[in-house]
JSON list of C-alpha atoms in Angstrom, two decimals:
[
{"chain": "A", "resi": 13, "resn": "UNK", "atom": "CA", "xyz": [80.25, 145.92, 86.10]},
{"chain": "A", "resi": 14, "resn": "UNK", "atom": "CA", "xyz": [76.89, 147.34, 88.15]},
{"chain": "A", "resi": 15, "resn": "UNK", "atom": "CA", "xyz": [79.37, 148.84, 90.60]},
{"chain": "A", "resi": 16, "resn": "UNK", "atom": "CA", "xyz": [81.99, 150.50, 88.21]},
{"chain": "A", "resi": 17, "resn": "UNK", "atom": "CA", "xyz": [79.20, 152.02, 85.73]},
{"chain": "A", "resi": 18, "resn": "UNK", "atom": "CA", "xyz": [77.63, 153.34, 89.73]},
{"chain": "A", "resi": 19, "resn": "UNK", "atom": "CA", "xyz": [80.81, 154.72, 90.70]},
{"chain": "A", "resi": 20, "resn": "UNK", "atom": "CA", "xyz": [81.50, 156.49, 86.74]},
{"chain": "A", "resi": 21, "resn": "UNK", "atom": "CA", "xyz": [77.79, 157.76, 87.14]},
{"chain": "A", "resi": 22, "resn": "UNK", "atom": "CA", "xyz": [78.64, 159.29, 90.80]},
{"chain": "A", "resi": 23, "resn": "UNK", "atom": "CA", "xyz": [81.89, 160.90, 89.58]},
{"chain": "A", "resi": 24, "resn": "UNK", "atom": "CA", "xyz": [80.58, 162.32, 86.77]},
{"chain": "A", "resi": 25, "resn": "UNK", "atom": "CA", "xyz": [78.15, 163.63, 88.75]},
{"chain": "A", "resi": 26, "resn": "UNK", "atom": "CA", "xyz": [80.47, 165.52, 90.74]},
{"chain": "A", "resi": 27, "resn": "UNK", "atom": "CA", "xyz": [82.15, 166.97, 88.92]},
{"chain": "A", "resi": 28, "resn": "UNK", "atom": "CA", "xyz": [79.35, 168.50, 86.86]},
{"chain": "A", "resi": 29, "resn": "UNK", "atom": "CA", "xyz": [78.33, 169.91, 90.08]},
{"chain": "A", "resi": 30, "resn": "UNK", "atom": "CA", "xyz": [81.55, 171.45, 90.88]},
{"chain": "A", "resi": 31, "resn": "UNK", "atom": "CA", "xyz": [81.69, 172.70, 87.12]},
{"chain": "A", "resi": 32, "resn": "UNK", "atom": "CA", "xyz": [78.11, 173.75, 86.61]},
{"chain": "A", "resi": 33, "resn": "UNK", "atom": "CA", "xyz": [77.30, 174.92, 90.27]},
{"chain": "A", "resi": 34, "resn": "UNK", "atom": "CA", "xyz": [77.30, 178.66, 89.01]},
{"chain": "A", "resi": 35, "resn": "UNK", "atom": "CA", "xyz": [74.82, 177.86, 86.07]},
{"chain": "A", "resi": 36, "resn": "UNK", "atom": "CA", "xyz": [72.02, 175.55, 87.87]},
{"chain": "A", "resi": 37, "resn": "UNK", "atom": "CA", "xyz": [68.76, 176.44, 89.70]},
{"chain": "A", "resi": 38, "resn": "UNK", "atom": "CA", "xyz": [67.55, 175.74, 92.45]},
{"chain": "A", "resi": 39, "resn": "UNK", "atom": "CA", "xyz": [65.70, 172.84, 90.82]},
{"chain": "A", "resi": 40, "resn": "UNK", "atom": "CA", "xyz": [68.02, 171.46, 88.95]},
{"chain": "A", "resi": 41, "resn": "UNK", "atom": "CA", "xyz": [70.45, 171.25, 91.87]},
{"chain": "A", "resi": 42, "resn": "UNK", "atom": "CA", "xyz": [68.16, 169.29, 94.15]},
{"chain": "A", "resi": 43, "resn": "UNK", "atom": "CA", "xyz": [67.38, 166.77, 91.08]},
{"chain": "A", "resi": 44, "resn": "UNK", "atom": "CA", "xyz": [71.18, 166.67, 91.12]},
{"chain": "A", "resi": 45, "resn": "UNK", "atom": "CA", "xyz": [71.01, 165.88, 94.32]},
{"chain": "A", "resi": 46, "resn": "UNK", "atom": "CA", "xyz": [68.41, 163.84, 94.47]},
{"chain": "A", "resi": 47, "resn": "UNK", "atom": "CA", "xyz": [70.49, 161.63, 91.72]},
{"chain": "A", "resi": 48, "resn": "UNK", "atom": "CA", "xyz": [73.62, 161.23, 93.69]},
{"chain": "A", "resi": 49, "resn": "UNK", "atom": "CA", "xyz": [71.91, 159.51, 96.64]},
{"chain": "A", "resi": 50, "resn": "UNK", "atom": "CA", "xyz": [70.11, 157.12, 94.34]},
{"chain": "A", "resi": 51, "resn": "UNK", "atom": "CA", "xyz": [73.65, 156.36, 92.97]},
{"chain": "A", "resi": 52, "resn": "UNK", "atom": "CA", "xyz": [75.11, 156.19, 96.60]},
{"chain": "A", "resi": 53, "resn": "UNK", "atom": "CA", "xyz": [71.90, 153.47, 97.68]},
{"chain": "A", "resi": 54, "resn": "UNK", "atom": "CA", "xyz": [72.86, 151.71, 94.21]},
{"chain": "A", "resi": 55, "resn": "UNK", "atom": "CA", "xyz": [76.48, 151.54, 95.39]},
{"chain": "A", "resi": 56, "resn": "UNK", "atom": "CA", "xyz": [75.58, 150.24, 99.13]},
{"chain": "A", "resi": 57, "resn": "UNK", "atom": "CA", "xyz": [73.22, 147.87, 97.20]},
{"chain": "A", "resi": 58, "resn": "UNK", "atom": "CA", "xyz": [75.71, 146.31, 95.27]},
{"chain": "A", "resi": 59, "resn": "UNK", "atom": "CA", "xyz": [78.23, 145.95, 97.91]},
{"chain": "A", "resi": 60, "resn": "UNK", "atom": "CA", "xyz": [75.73, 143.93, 99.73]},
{"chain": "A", "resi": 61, "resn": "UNK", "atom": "CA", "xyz": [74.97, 141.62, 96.82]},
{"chain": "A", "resi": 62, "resn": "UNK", "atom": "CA", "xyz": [79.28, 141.95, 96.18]},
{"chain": "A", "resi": 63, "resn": "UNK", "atom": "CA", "xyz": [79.95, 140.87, 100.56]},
{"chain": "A", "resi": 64, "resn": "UNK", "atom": "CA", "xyz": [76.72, 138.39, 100.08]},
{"chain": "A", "resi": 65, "resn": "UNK", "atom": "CA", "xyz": [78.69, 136.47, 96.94]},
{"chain": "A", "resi": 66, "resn": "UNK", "atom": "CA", "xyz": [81.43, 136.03, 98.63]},
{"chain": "A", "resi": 67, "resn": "UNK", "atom": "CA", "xyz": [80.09, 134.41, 101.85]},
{"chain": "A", "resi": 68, "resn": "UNK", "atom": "CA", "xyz": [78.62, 132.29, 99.45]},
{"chain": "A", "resi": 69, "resn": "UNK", "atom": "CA", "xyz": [81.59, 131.58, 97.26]},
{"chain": "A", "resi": 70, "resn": "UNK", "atom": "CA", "xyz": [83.85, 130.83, 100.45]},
{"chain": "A", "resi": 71, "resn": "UNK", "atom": "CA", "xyz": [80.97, 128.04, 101.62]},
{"chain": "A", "resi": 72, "resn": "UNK", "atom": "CA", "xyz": [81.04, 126.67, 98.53]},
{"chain": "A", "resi": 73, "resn": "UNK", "atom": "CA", "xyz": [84.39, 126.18, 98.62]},
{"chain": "A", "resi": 74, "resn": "UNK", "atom": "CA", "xyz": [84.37, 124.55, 102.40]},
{"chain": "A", "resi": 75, "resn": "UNK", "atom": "CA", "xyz": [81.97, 122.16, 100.98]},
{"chain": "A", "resi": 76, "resn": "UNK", "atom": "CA", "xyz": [83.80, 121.09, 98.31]},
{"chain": "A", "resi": 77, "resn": "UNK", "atom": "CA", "xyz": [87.60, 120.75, 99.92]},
{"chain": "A", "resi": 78, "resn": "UNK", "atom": "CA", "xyz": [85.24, 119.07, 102.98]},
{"chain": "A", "resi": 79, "resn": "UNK", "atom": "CA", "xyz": [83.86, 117.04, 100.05]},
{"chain": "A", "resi": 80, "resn": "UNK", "atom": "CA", "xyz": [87.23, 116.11, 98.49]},
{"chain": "A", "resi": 81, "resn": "UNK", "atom": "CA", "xyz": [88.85, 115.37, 102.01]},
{"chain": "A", "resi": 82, "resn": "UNK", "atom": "CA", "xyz": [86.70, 113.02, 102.88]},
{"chain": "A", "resi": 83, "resn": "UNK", "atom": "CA", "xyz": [86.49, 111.42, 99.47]},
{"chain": "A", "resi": 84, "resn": "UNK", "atom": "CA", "xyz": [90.22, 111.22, 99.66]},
{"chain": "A", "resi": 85, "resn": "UNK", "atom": "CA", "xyz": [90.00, 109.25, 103.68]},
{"chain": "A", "resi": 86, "resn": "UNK", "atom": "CA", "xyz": [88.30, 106.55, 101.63]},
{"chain": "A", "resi": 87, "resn": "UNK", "atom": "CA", "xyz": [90.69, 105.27, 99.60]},
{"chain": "A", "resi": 88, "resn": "UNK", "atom": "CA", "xyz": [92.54, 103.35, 102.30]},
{"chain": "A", "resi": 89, "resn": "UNK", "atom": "CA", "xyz": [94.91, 100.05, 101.66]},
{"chain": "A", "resi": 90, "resn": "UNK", "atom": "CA", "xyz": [98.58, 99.35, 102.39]},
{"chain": "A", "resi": 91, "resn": "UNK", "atom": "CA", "xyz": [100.43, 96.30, 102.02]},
{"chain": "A", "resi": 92, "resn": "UNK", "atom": "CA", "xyz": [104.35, 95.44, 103.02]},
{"chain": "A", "resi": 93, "resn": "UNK", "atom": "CA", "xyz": [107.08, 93.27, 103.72]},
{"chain": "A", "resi": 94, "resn": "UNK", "atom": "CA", "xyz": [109.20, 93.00, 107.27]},
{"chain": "A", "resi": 95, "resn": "UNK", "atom": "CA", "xyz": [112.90, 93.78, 104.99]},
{"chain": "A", "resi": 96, "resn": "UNK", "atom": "CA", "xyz": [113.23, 96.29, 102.80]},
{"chain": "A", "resi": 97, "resn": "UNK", "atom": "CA", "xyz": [116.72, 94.49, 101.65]},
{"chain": "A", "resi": 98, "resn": "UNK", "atom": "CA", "xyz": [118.72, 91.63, 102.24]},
{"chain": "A", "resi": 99, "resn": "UNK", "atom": "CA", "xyz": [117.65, 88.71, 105.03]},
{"chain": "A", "resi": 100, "resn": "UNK", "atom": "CA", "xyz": [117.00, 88.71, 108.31]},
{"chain": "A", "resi": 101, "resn": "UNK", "atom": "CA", "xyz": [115.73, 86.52, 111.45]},
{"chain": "A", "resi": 102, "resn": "UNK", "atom": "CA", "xyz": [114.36, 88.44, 114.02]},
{"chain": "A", "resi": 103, "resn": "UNK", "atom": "CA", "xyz": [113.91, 86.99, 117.84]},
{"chain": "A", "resi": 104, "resn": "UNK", "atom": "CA", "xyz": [113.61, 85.86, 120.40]},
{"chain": "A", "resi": 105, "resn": "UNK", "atom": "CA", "xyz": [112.98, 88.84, 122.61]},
{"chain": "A", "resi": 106, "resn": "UNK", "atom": "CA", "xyz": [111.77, 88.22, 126.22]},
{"chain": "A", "resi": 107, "resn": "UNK", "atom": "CA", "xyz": [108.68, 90.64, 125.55]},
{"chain": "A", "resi": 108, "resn": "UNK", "atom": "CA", "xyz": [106.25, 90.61, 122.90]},
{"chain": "A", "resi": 109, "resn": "UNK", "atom": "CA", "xyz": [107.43, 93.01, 119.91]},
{"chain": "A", "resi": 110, "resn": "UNK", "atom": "CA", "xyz": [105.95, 95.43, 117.27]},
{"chain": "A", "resi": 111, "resn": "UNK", "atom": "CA", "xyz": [106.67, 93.56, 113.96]},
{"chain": "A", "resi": 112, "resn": "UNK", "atom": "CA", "xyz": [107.61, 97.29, 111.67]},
{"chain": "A", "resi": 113, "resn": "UNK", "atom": "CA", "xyz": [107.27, 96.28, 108.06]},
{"chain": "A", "resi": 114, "resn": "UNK", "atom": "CA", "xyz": [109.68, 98.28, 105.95]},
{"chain": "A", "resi": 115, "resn": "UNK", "atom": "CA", "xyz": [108.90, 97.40, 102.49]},
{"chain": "A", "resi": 116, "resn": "UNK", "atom": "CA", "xyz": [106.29, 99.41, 101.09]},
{"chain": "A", "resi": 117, "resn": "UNK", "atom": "CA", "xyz": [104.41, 97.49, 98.25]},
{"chain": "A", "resi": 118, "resn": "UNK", "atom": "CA", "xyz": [101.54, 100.21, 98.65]},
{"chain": "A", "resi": 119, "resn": "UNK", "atom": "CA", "xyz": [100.67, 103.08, 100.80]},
{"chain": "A", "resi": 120, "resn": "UNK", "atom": "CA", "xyz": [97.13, 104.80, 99.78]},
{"chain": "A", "resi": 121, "resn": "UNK", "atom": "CA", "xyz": [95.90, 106.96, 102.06]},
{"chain": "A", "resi": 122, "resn": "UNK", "atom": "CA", "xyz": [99.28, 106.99, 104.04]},
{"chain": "A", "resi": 123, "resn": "UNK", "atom": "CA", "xyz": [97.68, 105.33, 107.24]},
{"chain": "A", "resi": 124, "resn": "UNK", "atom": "CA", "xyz": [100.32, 102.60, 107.90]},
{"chain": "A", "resi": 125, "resn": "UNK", "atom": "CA", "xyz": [103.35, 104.19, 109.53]},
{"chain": "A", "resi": 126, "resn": "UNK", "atom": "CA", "xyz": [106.88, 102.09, 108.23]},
{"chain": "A", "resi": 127, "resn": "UNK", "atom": "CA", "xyz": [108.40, 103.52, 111.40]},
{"chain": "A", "resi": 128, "resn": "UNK", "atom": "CA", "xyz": [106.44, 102.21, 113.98]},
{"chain": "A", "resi": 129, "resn": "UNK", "atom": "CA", "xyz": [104.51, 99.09, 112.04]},
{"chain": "A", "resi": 130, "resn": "UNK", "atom": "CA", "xyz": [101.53, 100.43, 113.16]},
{"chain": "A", "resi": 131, "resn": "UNK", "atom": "CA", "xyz": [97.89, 101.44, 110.80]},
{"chain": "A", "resi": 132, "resn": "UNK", "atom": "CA", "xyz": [96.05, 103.72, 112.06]},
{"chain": "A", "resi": 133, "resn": "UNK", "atom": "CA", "xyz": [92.46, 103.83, 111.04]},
{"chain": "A", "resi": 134, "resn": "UNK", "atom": "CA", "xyz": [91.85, 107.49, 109.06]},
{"chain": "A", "resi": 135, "resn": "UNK", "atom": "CA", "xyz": [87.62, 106.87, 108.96]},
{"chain": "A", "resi": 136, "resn": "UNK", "atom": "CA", "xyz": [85.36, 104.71, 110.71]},
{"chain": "A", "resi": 137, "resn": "UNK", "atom": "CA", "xyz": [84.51, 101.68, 108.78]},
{"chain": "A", "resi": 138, "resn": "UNK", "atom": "CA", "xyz": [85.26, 98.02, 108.40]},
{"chain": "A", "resi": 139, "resn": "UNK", "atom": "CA", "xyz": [88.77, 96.91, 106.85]},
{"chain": "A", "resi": 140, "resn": "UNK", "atom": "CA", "xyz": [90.24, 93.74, 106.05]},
{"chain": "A", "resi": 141, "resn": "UNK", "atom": "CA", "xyz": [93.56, 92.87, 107.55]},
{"chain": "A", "resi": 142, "resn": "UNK", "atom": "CA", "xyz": [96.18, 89.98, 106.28]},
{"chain": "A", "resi": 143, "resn": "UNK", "atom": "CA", "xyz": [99.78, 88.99, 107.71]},
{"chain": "A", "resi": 144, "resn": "UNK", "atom": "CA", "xyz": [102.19, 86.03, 106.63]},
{"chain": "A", "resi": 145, "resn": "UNK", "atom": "CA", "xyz": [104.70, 84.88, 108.81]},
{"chain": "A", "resi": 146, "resn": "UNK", "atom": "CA", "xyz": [107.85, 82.87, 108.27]},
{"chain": "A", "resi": 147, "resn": "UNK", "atom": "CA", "xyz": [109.78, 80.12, 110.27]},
{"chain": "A", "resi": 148, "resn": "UNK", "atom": "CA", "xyz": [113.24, 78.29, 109.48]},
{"chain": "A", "resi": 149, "resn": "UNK", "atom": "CA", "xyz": [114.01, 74.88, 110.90]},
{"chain": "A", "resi": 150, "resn": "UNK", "atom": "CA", "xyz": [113.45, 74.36, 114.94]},
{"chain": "A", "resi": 151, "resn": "UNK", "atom": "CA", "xyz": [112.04, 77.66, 115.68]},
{"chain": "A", "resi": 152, "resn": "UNK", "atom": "CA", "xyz": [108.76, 78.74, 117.33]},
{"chain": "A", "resi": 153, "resn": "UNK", "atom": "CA", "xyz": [107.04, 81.15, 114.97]},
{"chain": "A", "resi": 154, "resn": "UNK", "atom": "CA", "xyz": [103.87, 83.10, 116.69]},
{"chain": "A", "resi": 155, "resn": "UNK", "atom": "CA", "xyz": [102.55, 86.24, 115.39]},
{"chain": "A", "resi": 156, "resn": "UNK", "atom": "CA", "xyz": [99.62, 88.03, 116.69]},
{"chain": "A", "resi": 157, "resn": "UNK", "atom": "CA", "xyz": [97.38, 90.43, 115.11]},
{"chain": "A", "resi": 158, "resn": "UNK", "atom": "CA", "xyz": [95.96, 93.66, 117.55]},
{"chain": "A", "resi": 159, "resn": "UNK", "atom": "CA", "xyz": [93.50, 96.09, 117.50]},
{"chain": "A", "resi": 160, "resn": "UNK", "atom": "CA", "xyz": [94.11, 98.78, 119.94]},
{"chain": "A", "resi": 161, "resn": "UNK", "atom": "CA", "xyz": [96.46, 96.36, 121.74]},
{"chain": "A", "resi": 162, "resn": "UNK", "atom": "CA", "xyz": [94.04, 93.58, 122.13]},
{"chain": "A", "resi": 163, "resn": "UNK", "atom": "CA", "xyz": [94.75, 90.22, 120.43]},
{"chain": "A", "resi": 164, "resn": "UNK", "atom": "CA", "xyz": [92.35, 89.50, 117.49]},
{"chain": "A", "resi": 165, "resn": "UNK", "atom": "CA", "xyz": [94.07, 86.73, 115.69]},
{"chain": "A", "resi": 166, "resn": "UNK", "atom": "CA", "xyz": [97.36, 84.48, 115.38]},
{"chain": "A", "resi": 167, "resn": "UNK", "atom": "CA", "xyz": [99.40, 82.09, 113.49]},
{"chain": "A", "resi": 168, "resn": "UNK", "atom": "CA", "xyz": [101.74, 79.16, 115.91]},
{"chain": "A", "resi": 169, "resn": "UNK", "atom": "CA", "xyz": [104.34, 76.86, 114.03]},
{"chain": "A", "resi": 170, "resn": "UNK", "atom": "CA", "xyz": [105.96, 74.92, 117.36]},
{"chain": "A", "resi": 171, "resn": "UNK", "atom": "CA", "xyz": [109.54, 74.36, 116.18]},
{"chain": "A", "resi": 172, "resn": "UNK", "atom": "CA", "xyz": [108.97, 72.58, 112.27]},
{"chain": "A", "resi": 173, "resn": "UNK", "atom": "CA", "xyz": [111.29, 70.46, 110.65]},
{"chain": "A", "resi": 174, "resn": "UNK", "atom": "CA", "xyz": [111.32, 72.16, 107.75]},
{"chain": "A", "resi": 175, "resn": "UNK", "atom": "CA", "xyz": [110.72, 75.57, 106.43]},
{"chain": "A", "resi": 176, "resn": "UNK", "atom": "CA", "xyz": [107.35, 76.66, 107.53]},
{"chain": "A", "resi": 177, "resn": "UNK", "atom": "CA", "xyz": [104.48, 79.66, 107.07]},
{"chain": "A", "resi": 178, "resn": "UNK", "atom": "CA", "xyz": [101.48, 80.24, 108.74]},
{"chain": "A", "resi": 179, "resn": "UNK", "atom": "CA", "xyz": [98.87, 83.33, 107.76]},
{"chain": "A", "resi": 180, "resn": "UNK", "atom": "CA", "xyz": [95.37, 84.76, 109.12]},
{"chain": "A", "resi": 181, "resn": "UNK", "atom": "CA", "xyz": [93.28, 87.32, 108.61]},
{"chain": "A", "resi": 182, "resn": "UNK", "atom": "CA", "xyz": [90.20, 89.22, 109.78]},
{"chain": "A", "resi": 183, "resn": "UNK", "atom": "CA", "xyz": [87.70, 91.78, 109.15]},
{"chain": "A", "resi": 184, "resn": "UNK", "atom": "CA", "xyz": [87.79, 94.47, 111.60]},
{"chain": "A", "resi": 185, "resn": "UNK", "atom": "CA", "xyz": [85.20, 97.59, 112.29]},
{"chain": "A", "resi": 186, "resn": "UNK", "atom": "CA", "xyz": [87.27, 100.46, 113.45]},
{"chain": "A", "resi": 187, "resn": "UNK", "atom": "CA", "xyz": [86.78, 103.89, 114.97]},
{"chain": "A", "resi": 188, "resn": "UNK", "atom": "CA", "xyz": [88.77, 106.41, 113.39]},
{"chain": "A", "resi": 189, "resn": "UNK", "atom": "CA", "xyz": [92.08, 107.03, 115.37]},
{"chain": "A", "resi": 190, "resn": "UNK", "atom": "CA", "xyz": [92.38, 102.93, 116.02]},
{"chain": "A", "resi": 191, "resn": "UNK", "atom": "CA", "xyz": [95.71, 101.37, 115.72]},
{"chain": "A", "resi": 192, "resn": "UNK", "atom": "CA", "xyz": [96.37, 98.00, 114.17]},
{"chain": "A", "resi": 193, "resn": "UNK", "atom": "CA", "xyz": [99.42, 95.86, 114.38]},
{"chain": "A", "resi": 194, "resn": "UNK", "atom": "CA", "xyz": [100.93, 92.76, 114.78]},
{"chain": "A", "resi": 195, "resn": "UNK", "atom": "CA", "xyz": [103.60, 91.22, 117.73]},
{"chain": "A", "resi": 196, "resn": "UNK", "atom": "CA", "xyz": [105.86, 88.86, 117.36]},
{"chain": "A", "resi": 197, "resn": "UNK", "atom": "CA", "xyz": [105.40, 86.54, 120.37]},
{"chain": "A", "resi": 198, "resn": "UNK", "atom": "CA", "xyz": [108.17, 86.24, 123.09]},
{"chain": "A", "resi": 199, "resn": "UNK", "atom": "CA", "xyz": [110.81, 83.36, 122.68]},
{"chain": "A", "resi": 200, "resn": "UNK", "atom": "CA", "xyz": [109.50, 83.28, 118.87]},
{"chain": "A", "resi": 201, "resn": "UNK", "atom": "CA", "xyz": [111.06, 84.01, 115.62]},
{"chain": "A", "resi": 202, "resn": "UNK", "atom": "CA", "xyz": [110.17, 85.01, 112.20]},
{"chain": "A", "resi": 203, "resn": "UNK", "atom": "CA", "xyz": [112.19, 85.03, 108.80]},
{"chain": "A", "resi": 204, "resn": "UNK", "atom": "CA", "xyz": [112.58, 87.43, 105.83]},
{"chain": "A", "resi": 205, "resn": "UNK", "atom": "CA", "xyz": [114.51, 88.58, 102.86]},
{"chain": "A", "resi": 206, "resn": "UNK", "atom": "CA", "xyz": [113.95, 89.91, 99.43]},
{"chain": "A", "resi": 207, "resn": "UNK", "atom": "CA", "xyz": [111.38, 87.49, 98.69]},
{"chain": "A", "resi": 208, "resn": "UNK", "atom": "CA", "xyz": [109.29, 89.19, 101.35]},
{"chain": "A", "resi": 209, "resn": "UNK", "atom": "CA", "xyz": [107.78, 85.81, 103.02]},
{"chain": "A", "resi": 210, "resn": "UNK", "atom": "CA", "xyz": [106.58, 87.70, 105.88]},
{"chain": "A", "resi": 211, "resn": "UNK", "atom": "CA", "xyz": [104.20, 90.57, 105.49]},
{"chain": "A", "resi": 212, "resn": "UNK", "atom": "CA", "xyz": [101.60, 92.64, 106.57]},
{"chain": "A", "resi": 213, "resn": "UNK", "atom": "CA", "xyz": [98.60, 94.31, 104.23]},
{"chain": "A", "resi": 214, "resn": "UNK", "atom": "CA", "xyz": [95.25, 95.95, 105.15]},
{"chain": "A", "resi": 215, "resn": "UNK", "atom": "CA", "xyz": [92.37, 97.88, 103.05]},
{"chain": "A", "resi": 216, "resn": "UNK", "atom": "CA", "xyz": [88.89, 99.55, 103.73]},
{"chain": "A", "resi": 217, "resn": "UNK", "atom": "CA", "xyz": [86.13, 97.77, 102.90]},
{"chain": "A", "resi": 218, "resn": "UNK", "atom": "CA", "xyz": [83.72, 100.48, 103.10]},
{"chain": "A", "resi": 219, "resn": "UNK", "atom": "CA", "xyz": [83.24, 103.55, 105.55]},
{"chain": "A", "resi": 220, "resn": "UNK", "atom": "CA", "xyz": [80.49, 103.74, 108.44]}
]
């Protein structure tokens, strides 16, 4: 409003000089003058204060989508099954094997990846990791929980007579950018279906 009332005041001003120019003194003229470049230093002035507001108004902003991003990184948990439909035994492979859990029960924060059954931590801090595992009849069952493709836990059923499950867990610190997973052990098997026996879930505890 300073500005527009500045520039009104300057236009006014010159055009009463272009109308009047005939019928001022001296005197008058150079108060005229004197006017116009006080309205010019007002202008300058206010642009300054205008260009100052702004750099202002833009960090403010930063701060807060900063502020927002970062509150957003913290809400972290997933948890899923191995099928998304039907039933399934998978094994034995002659390597150990990414176990990719298709069945999304919950994805906040969008660090678990369905299509490579990896989580990937998005802040440092300490999470908590779970996995269930499944075995029919007969059949080894060995899964293996790693950080950054180092073993941190496992569950071992050697060949039960019956239907079996095994689970483990752990509390983890990680660095944001590590990956978490779990392998299904050579010459092993697991079992799934709808009922989603054998799963994978994770959450941050808190941030670091």
């Amino acid at each position: 409003m300073k500005m527009l009332a500045a520039q009104k005041t300057l236009l006014l001003l010159c055009v009463g000089v272009s109308l009047a120019h005939d019928f001022i003194t001296s005197e008058q003229f150079k108060n005229i003058e004197e006017r116009l470049i006080a309205t010019e230093e007002t202008l300058k002035e206010l642009k300054r204060e205008n260009e100052a507001l702004r750099t202002i108004t833009k960090a403010s902003r930063d701060e807060l989508e900063s502020i927002q991003a970062e509150n957003k990184a913290k809400k972290v948990a997933f948890s899923a099954g191995l099928l998304a439909s039907g039933s399934q035994q998978f094994g034995p492979f002659d390597t150990r094997k990414t176990l990719v859990y298709q069945k999304i029960f919950t994805n906040t924060g969008n660090a678990y990846d369905p299509n490579t059954g990896t989580f990937t931590a998005p802040v440092n801090g300490v999470y908590c990791f779970r996995f269930y595992a499944h075995a029919h009849p007969f059949n080894q069952m060995a899964v293996s929980l790693h950080k950054n493709n180092q073993l941190q836990c496992s569950v071992f059923v050697l060949k039960p007579e019956t239907n079996a499950n095994g689970s483990n867990g752990v509390v983890l610190s990680l660095q944001k950018g590590d990956e978490v997973c779990t392998q299904l052990w050579e010459n092993s098997w697991v079992f799934d279906d709808e009922n989603s026996y054998t799963s994978f879930s994770g959450f941050l505890l808190f941030s670091l």
